[in-house]
Amino acid sequence: MLNKLTWPIPAVPILAAMVGIGLTACKILPTPSGENGGNAPAFNADKMVGDIWAAKVVPYLRQKAGPFPEVHALAKADPAAAGAKYGNPKKQANSPWTFAVRLEGKVVAANTQSRAATMDVDADGDGKADARVQIGPAMRGTALRDSLDFIQFNDFTNQIDFAQFGKAFNTYADKTMLSKLPREGLEGRSVRVVGAYAVGSGQDLPLVTPAEAEIEPKP
């Protein structure tokens, strides 16, 4: 806060000083100009995800994922131990654990009328839902991004780019795989999913975002 001035000082020097202070305090980053002669390409989250999906994302999740009942039981008993085995130990300290899982079971309920479509899956054969699988096109969260230990926040220019990158995983999963899944008559059909879910709270079902999903054909 500026102290009260007790003698006349010309306005122009004061304004120049204030502008100088503002410029010193703020770091101004240039916006990449992309194709029009800029040195750096414009940030393209969708292309970045597409470039690593088949080569890195899916193989990583296949290798890291554990059976959902095993992962979920350990996550409830000892989240840190579950995170070390099935999660991303390099996650940001204030972020919840996100676990890679293989989920197999039968659909006991489905909501396909909403854009945020889901199916509830019984993974242990007791007839009750154990997990909720997002099948899009609209999907919540950034579980796929957050489950990958080769993706770090510090690799991005700012939080906006990091957030867009997280959403791009959901968009890519929907475009390449989830949009092709059947939407009718899902109850009673067997499903197999490789994906990830973040630790939730209360009694909500774990919300799994798939990187791979398969629904058996109708008999």
PDB file of C-alpha atoms in Angstrom:
ATOM      1  CA  MET A   1       0.000   0.000   0.000  1.00  0.00           C
ATOM      2  CA  LEU A   2       1.401   3.425  -0.935  1.00  0.00           C
ATOM      3  CA  ASN A   3       2.088   5.872   1.929  1.00  0.00           C
ATOM      4  CA  LYS A   4       0.223   9.168   1.878  1.00  0.00           C
ATOM      5  CA  LEU A   5       2.250  11.761   0.000  1.00  0.00           C
ATOM      6  CA  THR A   6       2.773  15.073   1.790  1.00  0.00           C
ATOM      7  CA  TRP A   7       4.239  17.163  -1.033  1.00  0.00           C
ATOM      8  CA  PRO A   8       3.300  17.647  -4.693  1.00  0.00           C
ATOM      9  CA  ILE A   9       4.827  15.113  -7.030  1.00  0.00           C
ATOM     10  CA  PRO A  10       4.134  15.162 -10.783  1.00  0.00           C
ATOM     11  CA  ALA A  11       1.487  12.588 -11.796  1.00  0.00           C
ATOM     12  CA  VAL A  12       3.430  11.151 -14.736  1.00  0.00           C
ATOM     13  CA  PRO A  13       6.432   9.869 -12.701  1.00  0.00           C
ATOM     14  CA  ILE A  14       4.035   8.362 -10.162  1.00  0.00           C
ATOM     15  CA  LEU A  15       2.112   6.540 -12.911  1.00  0.00           C
ATOM     16  CA  ALA A  16       5.331   5.319 -14.480  1.00  0.00           C
ATOM     17  CA  ALA A  17       6.528   4.028 -11.123  1.00  0.00           C
ATOM     18  CA  MET A  18       3.248   2.197 -10.525  1.00  0.00           C
ATOM     19  CA  VAL A  19       3.348   0.603 -13.966  1.00  0.00           C
ATOM     20  CA  GLY A  20       6.925  -0.445 -13.346  1.00  0.00           C
ATOM     21  CA  ILE A  21       5.943  -2.057 -10.072  1.00  0.00           C
ATOM     22  CA  GLY A  22       3.106  -3.942 -11.774  1.00  0.00           C
ATOM     23  CA  LEU A  23       5.344  -5.233 -14.537  1.00  0.00           C
ATOM     24  CA  THR A  24       7.945  -6.354 -12.050  1.00  0.00           C
ATOM     25  CA  ALA A  25       5.416  -8.287  -9.970  1.00  0.00           C
ATOM     26  CA  CYS A  26       3.734 -10.100 -12.871  1.00  0.00           C
ATOM     27  CA  LYS A  27       5.366 -12.659 -15.084  1.00  0.00           C
ATOM     28  CA  ILE A  28       4.007 -12.264 -18.586  1.00  0.00           C
ATOM     29  CA  LEU A  29       4.150 -15.415 -20.690  1.00  0.00           C
ATOM     30  CA  PRO A  30       3.735 -15.100 -24.456  1.00  0.00           C
ATOM     31  CA  THR A  31       0.885 -17.001 -26.052  1.00  0.00           C
ATOM     32  CA  PRO A  32       2.233 -19.470 -28.632  1.00  0.00           C
ATOM     33  CA  SER A  33       1.269 -18.377 -32.111  1.00  0.00           C
ATOM     34  CA  GLY A  34       1.097 -21.863 -33.577  1.00  0.00           C
ATOM     35  CA  GLU A  35       1.246 -22.155 -37.306  1.00  0.00           C
ATOM     36  CA  ASN A  36       1.771 -18.484 -38.038  1.00  0.00           C
ATOM     37  CA  GLY A  37       5.500 -18.244 -37.632  1.00  0.00           C
ATOM     38  CA  GLY A  38       5.738 -18.810 -33.873  1.00  0.00           C
ATOM     39  CA  ASN A  39       8.638 -20.667 -32.338  1.00  0.00           C
ATOM     40  CA  ALA A  40       6.420 -23.042 -30.322  1.00  0.00           C
ATOM     41  CA  PRO A  41       3.336 -24.928 -31.469  1.00  0.00           C
ATOM     42  CA  ALA A  42       0.031 -24.049 -29.850  1.00  0.00           C
ATOM     43  CA  PHE A  43      -0.953 -26.294 -26.947  1.00  0.00           C
ATOM     44  CA  ASN A  44      -3.171 -29.111 -28.227  1.00  0.00           C
ATOM     45  CA  ALA A  45      -4.327 -31.418 -25.438  1.00  0.00           C
ATOM     46  CA  ASP A  46      -6.302 -33.727 -27.741  1.00  0.00           C
ATOM     47  CA  LYS A  47      -3.301 -34.347 -29.984  1.00  0.00           C
ATOM     48  CA  MET A  48      -1.026 -34.929 -26.995  1.00  0.00           C
ATOM     49  CA  VAL A  49      -3.337 -37.610 -25.628  1.00  0.00           C
ATOM     50  CA  GLY A  50      -3.770 -39.217 -29.042  1.00  0.00           C
ATOM     51  CA  ASP A  51      -0.007 -39.412 -29.474  1.00  0.00           C
ATOM     52  CA  ILE A  52       0.512 -41.382 -26.233  1.00  0.00           C
ATOM     53  CA  TRP A  53      -2.734 -43.340 -25.879  1.00  0.00           C
ATOM     54  CA  ALA A  54      -1.889 -46.613 -27.643  1.00  0.00           C
ATOM     55  CA  ALA A  55       1.858 -46.425 -27.095  1.00  0.00           C
ATOM     56  CA  LYS A  56       1.949 -45.538 -23.401  1.00  0.00           C
ATOM     57  CA  VAL A  57      -1.400 -45.026 -21.661  1.00  0.00           C
ATOM     58  CA  VAL A  58      -3.139 -48.339 -22.348  1.00  0.00           C
ATOM     59  CA  PRO A  59      -0.017 -50.519 -21.860  1.00  0.00           C
ATOM     60  CA  TYR A  60       0.741 -48.739 -18.587  1.00  0.00           C
ATOM     61  CA  LEU A  61      -2.765 -49.251 -17.211  1.00  0.00           C
ATOM     62  CA  ARG A  62      -2.848 -52.882 -18.286  1.00  0.00           C
ATOM     63  CA  GLN A  63       0.378 -53.494 -16.406  1.00  0.00           C
ATOM     64  CA  LYS A  64      -0.476 -51.419 -13.327  1.00  0.00           C
ATOM     65  CA  ALA A  65      -4.103 -52.403 -12.830  1.00  0.00           C
ATOM     66  CA  GLY A  66      -5.170 -54.859 -10.170  1.00  0.00           C
ATOM     67  CA  PRO A  67      -8.468 -56.726  -9.797  1.00  0.00           C
ATOM     68  CA  PHE A  68     -11.063 -54.233  -8.611  1.00  0.00           C
ATOM     69  CA  PRO A  69     -12.191 -56.164  -5.482  1.00  0.00           C
ATOM     70  CA  GLU A  70      -8.576 -56.505  -4.332  1.00  0.00           C
ATOM     71  CA  VAL A  71      -7.666 -52.892  -5.053  1.00  0.00           C
ATOM     72  CA  HIS A  72     -10.807 -51.470  -3.443  1.00  0.00           C
ATOM     73  CA  ALA A  73     -10.442 -53.570  -0.300  1.00  0.00           C
ATOM     74  CA  LEU A  74      -6.837 -52.447   0.149  1.00  0.00           C
ATOM     75  CA  ALA A  75      -7.739 -48.830  -0.636  1.00  0.00           C
ATOM     76  CA  LYS A  76     -10.293 -48.813   2.174  1.00  0.00           C
ATOM     77  CA  ALA A  77      -7.925 -50.474   4.652  1.00  0.00           C
ATOM     78  CA  ASP A  78      -4.675 -48.699   3.747  1.00  0.00           C
ATOM     79  CA  PRO A  79      -4.889 -46.065   0.988  1.00  0.00           C
ATOM     80  CA  ALA A  80      -1.138 -45.418   1.008  1.00  0.00           C
ATOM     81  CA  ALA A  81      -0.333 -49.104   0.508  1.00  0.00           C
ATOM     82  CA  ALA A  82      -2.906 -49.326  -2.277  1.00  0.00           C
ATOM     83  CA  GLY A  83      -1.469 -46.188  -3.834  1.00  0.00           C
ATOM     84  CA  ALA A  84       2.063 -47.560  -3.772  1.00  0.00           C
ATOM     85  CA  LYS A  85       0.950 -50.729  -5.547  1.00  0.00           C
ATOM     86  CA  TYR A  86      -1.877 -49.614  -7.839  1.00  0.00           C
ATOM     87  CA  GLY A  87      -1.662 -45.825  -7.824  1.00  0.00           C
ATOM     88  CA  ASN A  88       0.609 -42.999  -8.813  1.00  0.00           C
ATOM     89  CA  PRO A  89       3.200 -42.369  -6.078  1.00  0.00           C
ATOM     90  CA  LYS A  90       4.286 -39.212  -7.922  1.00  0.00           C
ATOM     91  CA  LYS A  91       0.900 -37.563  -7.510  1.00  0.00           C
ATOM     92  CA  GLN A  92       0.610 -34.060  -6.089  1.00  0.00           C
ATOM     93  CA  ALA A  93       0.669 -34.183  -2.312  1.00  0.00           C
ATOM     94  CA  ASN A  94      -2.778 -32.650  -1.888  1.00  0.00           C
ATOM     95  CA  SER A  95      -4.448 -34.842  -4.530  1.00  0.00           C
ATOM     96  CA  PRO A  96      -6.437 -37.974  -3.684  1.00  0.00           C
ATOM     97  CA  TRP A  97      -5.095 -41.375  -4.617  1.00  0.00           C
ATOM     98  CA  THR A  98      -6.139 -42.685  -8.012  1.00  0.00           C
ATOM     99  CA  PHE A  99      -6.007 -46.437  -8.634  1.00  0.00           C
ATOM    100  CA  ALA A 100      -5.654 -48.457 -11.832  1.00  0.00           C
ATOM    101  CA  VAL A 101      -8.106 -51.371 -11.901  1.00  0.00           C
ATOM    102  CA  ARG A 102      -9.385 -54.294 -13.924  1.00  0.00           C
ATOM    103  CA  LEU A 103     -13.119 -54.566 -13.364  1.00  0.00           C
ATOM    104  CA  GLU A 104     -15.076 -57.619 -14.450  1.00  0.00           C
ATOM    105  CA  GLY A 105     -18.658 -58.411 -13.581  1.00  0.00           C
ATOM    106  CA  LYS A 106     -22.284 -58.025 -14.580  1.00  0.00           C
ATOM    107  CA  VAL A 107     -24.262 -54.859 -15.148  1.00  0.00           C
ATOM    108  CA  VAL A 108     -26.958 -54.521 -12.501  1.00  0.00           C
ATOM    109  CA  ALA A 109     -28.165 -51.036 -13.481  1.00  0.00           C
ATOM    110  CA  ALA A 110     -27.547 -48.564 -16.281  1.00  0.00           C
ATOM    111  CA  ASN A 111     -28.273 -44.911 -16.892  1.00  0.00           C
ATOM    112  CA  THR A 112     -27.961 -44.251 -20.602  1.00  0.00           C
ATOM    113  CA  GLN A 113     -30.499 -41.437 -20.924  1.00  0.00           C
ATOM    114  CA  SER A 114     -28.058 -38.863 -19.619  1.00  0.00           C
ATOM    115  CA  ARG A 115     -25.032 -37.554 -21.497  1.00  0.00           C
ATOM    116  CA  ALA A 116     -23.110 -38.591 -18.385  1.00  0.00           C
ATOM    117  CA  ALA A 117     -24.101 -42.219 -18.947  1.00  0.00           C
ATOM    118  CA  THR A 118     -23.015 -44.903 -16.483  1.00  0.00           C
ATOM    119  CA  MET A 119     -23.417 -48.575 -15.741  1.00  0.00           C
ATOM    120  CA  ASP A 120     -23.302 -50.128 -12.264  1.00  0.00           C
ATOM    121  CA  VAL A 121     -21.296 -53.330 -12.085  1.00  0.00           C
ATOM    122  CA  ASP A 122     -21.451 -56.228  -9.634  1.00  0.00           C
ATOM    123  CA  ALA A 123     -17.877 -57.479  -9.318  1.00  0.00           C
ATOM    124  CA  ASP A 124     -18.307 -60.146  -6.643  1.00  0.00           C
ATOM    125  CA  GLY A 125     -21.465 -61.960  -7.691  1.00  0.00           C
ATOM    126  CA  ASP A 126     -23.742 -60.839  -4.844  1.00  0.00           C
ATOM    127  CA  GLY A 127     -26.114 -59.011  -7.146  1.00  0.00           C
ATOM    128  CA  LYS A 128     -25.231 -55.580  -5.758  1.00  0.00           C
ATOM    129  CA  ALA A 129     -23.309 -52.835  -7.491  1.00  0.00           C
ATOM    130  CA  ASP A 130     -19.668 -52.484  -6.464  1.00  0.00           C
ATOM    131  CA  ALA A 131     -18.540 -49.840  -8.952  1.00  0.00           C
ATOM    132  CA  ARG A 132     -20.007 -47.340 -11.375  1.00  0.00           C
ATOM    133  CA  VAL A 133     -18.419 -47.142 -14.820  1.00  0.00           C
ATOM    134  CA  GLN A 134     -18.600 -43.967 -16.875  1.00  0.00           C
ATOM    135  CA  ILE A 135     -19.475 -44.553 -20.513  1.00  0.00           C
ATOM    136  CA  GLY A 136     -19.934 -40.942 -21.621  1.00  0.00           C
ATOM    137  CA  PRO A 137     -19.949 -38.929 -23.661  1.00  0.00           C
ATOM    138  CA  ALA A 138     -19.728 -36.568 -20.684  1.00  0.00           C
ATOM    139  CA  MET A 139     -17.455 -37.866 -17.928  1.00  0.00           C
ATOM    140  CA  ARG A 140     -16.423 -36.484 -14.582  1.00  0.00           C
ATOM    141  CA  GLY A 141     -12.932 -36.162 -13.199  1.00  0.00           C
ATOM    142  CA  THR A 142      -9.427 -36.747 -14.485  1.00  0.00           C
ATOM    143  CA  ALA A 143      -8.769 -40.264 -13.158  1.00  0.00           C
ATOM    144  CA  LEU A 144      -7.001 -41.491 -16.293  1.00  0.00           C
ATOM    145  CA  ARG A 145      -4.520 -38.623 -16.310  1.00  0.00           C
ATOM    146  CA  ASP A 146      -3.980 -38.819 -12.560  1.00  0.00           C
ATOM    147  CA  SER A 147      -3.255 -42.559 -12.587  1.00  0.00           C
ATOM    148  CA  LEU A 148      -0.207 -42.181 -14.859  1.00  0.00           C
ATOM    149  CA  ASP A 149       3.148 -41.752 -13.144  1.00  0.00           C
ATOM    150  CA  PHE A 150       4.782 -40.358 -16.298  1.00  0.00           C
ATOM    151  CA  ILE A 151       2.456 -37.323 -16.322  1.00  0.00           C
ATOM    152  CA  GLN A 152       3.468 -34.557 -13.915  1.00  0.00           C
ATOM    153  CA  PHE A 153       1.895 -31.168 -13.252  1.00  0.00           C
ATOM    154  CA  ASN A 154       5.282 -29.459 -13.498  1.00  0.00           C
ATOM    155  CA  ASP A 155       5.572 -30.572 -17.127  1.00  0.00           C
ATOM    156  CA  PHE A 156       2.863 -28.054 -18.064  1.00  0.00           C
ATOM    157  CA  THR A 157       3.027 -24.296 -18.467  1.00  0.00           C
ATOM    158  CA  ASN A 158       0.028 -23.630 -16.241  1.00  0.00           C
ATOM    159  CA  GLN A 159      -2.933 -25.166 -14.458  1.00  0.00           C
ATOM    160  CA  ILE A 160      -5.305 -24.487 -17.349  1.00  0.00           C
ATOM    161  CA  ASP A 161      -3.233 -26.594 -19.754  1.00  0.00           C
ATOM    162  CA  PHE A 162      -2.988 -29.367 -17.162  1.00  0.00           C
ATOM    163  CA  ALA A 163      -6.769 -29.353 -16.672  1.00  0.00           C
ATOM    164  CA  GLN A 164      -7.427 -29.406 -20.425  1.00  0.00           C
ATOM    165  CA  PHE A 165      -5.017 -32.316 -20.754  1.00  0.00           C
ATOM    166  CA  GLY A 166      -6.957 -34.246 -18.099  1.00  0.00           C
ATOM    167  CA  LYS A 167     -10.274 -33.676 -19.863  1.00  0.00           C
ATOM    168  CA  ALA A 168      -8.724 -34.713 -23.175  1.00  0.00           C
ATOM    169  CA  PHE A 169      -8.291 -38.267 -21.859  1.00  0.00           C
ATOM    170  CA  ASN A 170     -12.044 -38.543 -21.340  1.00  0.00           C
ATOM    171  CA  THR A 171     -12.736 -37.071 -24.776  1.00  0.00           C
ATOM    172  CA  TYR A 172     -10.342 -39.482 -26.448  1.00  0.00           C
ATOM    173  CA  ALA A 173     -11.743 -42.510 -24.605  1.00  0.00           C
ATOM    174  CA  ASP A 174     -15.245 -41.563 -25.693  1.00  0.00           C
ATOM    175  CA  LYS A 175     -14.313 -40.852 -29.313  1.00  0.00           C
ATOM    176  CA  THR A 176     -12.276 -43.992 -29.894  1.00  0.00           C
ATOM    177  CA  MET A 177     -13.996 -46.581 -27.742  1.00  0.00           C
ATOM    178  CA  LEU A 178     -16.891 -45.698 -25.435  1.00  0.00           C
ATOM    179  CA  SER A 179     -19.098 -44.178 -28.148  1.00  0.00           C
ATOM    180  CA  LYS A 180     -19.079 -47.565 -29.884  1.00  0.00           C
ATOM    181  CA  LEU A 181     -20.500 -49.453 -26.892  1.00  0.00           C
ATOM    182  CA  PRO A 182     -24.155 -50.573 -26.938  1.00  0.00           C
ATOM    183  CA  ARG A 183     -26.592 -48.484 -24.895  1.00  0.00           C
ATOM    184  CA  GLU A 184     -29.656 -50.689 -24.810  1.00  0.00           C
ATOM    185  CA  GLY A 185     -30.347 -53.784 -22.753  1.00  0.00           C
ATOM    186  CA  LEU A 186     -27.185 -53.565 -20.684  1.00  0.00           C
ATOM    187  CA  GLU A 187     -28.512 -55.080 -17.463  1.00  0.00           C
ATOM    188  CA  GLY A 188     -27.404 -58.661 -16.951  1.00  0.00           C
ATOM    189  CA  ARG A 189     -24.590 -58.484 -19.502  1.00  0.00           C
ATOM    190  CA  SER A 190     -20.969 -59.151 -18.598  1.00  0.00           C
ATOM    191  CA  VAL A 191     -18.439 -56.345 -18.843  1.00  0.00           C
ATOM    192  CA  ARG A 192     -14.666 -56.054 -18.714  1.00  0.00           C
ATOM    193  CA  VAL A 193     -12.994 -52.732 -18.047  1.00  0.00           C
ATOM    194  CA  VAL A 194      -9.442 -51.475 -17.608  1.00  0.00           C
ATOM    195  CA  GLY A 195      -9.402 -47.999 -16.147  1.00  0.00           C
ATOM    196  CA  ALA A 196      -8.935 -45.906 -13.050  1.00  0.00           C
ATOM    197  CA  TYR A 197     -10.869 -44.375 -10.185  1.00  0.00           C
ATOM    198  CA  ALA A 198     -10.089 -41.774  -7.555  1.00  0.00           C
ATOM    199  CA  VAL A 199     -10.762 -42.245  -3.870  1.00  0.00           C
ATOM    200  CA  GLY A 200     -14.213 -40.886  -3.068  1.00  0.00           C
ATOM    201  CA  SER A 201     -16.042 -40.181   0.162  1.00  0.00           C
ATOM    202  CA  GLY A 202     -19.149 -41.381   1.927  1.00  0.00           C
ATOM    203  CA  GLN A 203     -21.093 -44.285   0.451  1.00  0.00           C
ATOM    204  CA  ASP A 204     -20.838 -43.325  -3.227  1.00  0.00           C
ATOM    205  CA  LEU A 205     -19.809 -46.106  -5.575  1.00  0.00           C
ATOM    206  CA  PRO A 206     -16.252 -45.858  -6.923  1.00  0.00           C
ATOM    207  CA  LEU A 207     -16.478 -44.039 -10.246  1.00  0.00           C
ATOM    208  CA  VAL A 208     -14.330 -45.849 -12.812  1.00  0.00           C
ATOM    209  CA  THR A 209     -13.216 -44.130 -16.013  1.00  0.00           C
ATOM    210  CA  PRO A 210     -12.330 -46.719 -18.665  1.00  0.00           C
ATOM    211  CA  ALA A 211      -9.344 -46.770 -20.973  1.00  0.00           C
ATOM    212  CA  GLU A 212     -10.670 -50.061 -22.340  1.00  0.00           C
ATOM    213  CA  ALA A 213     -14.186 -51.460 -22.064  1.00  0.00           C
ATOM    214  CA  GLU A 214     -15.950 -54.463 -23.512  1.00  0.00           C
ATOM    215  CA  ILE A 215     -19.578 -55.498 -23.120  1.00  0.00           C
ATOM    216  CA  GLU A 216     -20.570 -59.021 -24.103  1.00  0.00           C
ATOM    217  CA  PRO A 217     -23.089 -59.310 -26.956  1.00  0.00           C
ATOM    218  CA  LYS A 218     -26.665 -60.161 -26.194  1.00  0.00           C
ATOM    219  CA  PRO A 219     -27.310 -63.910 -26.196  1.00  0.00           C
TER     220      PRO A 219
END
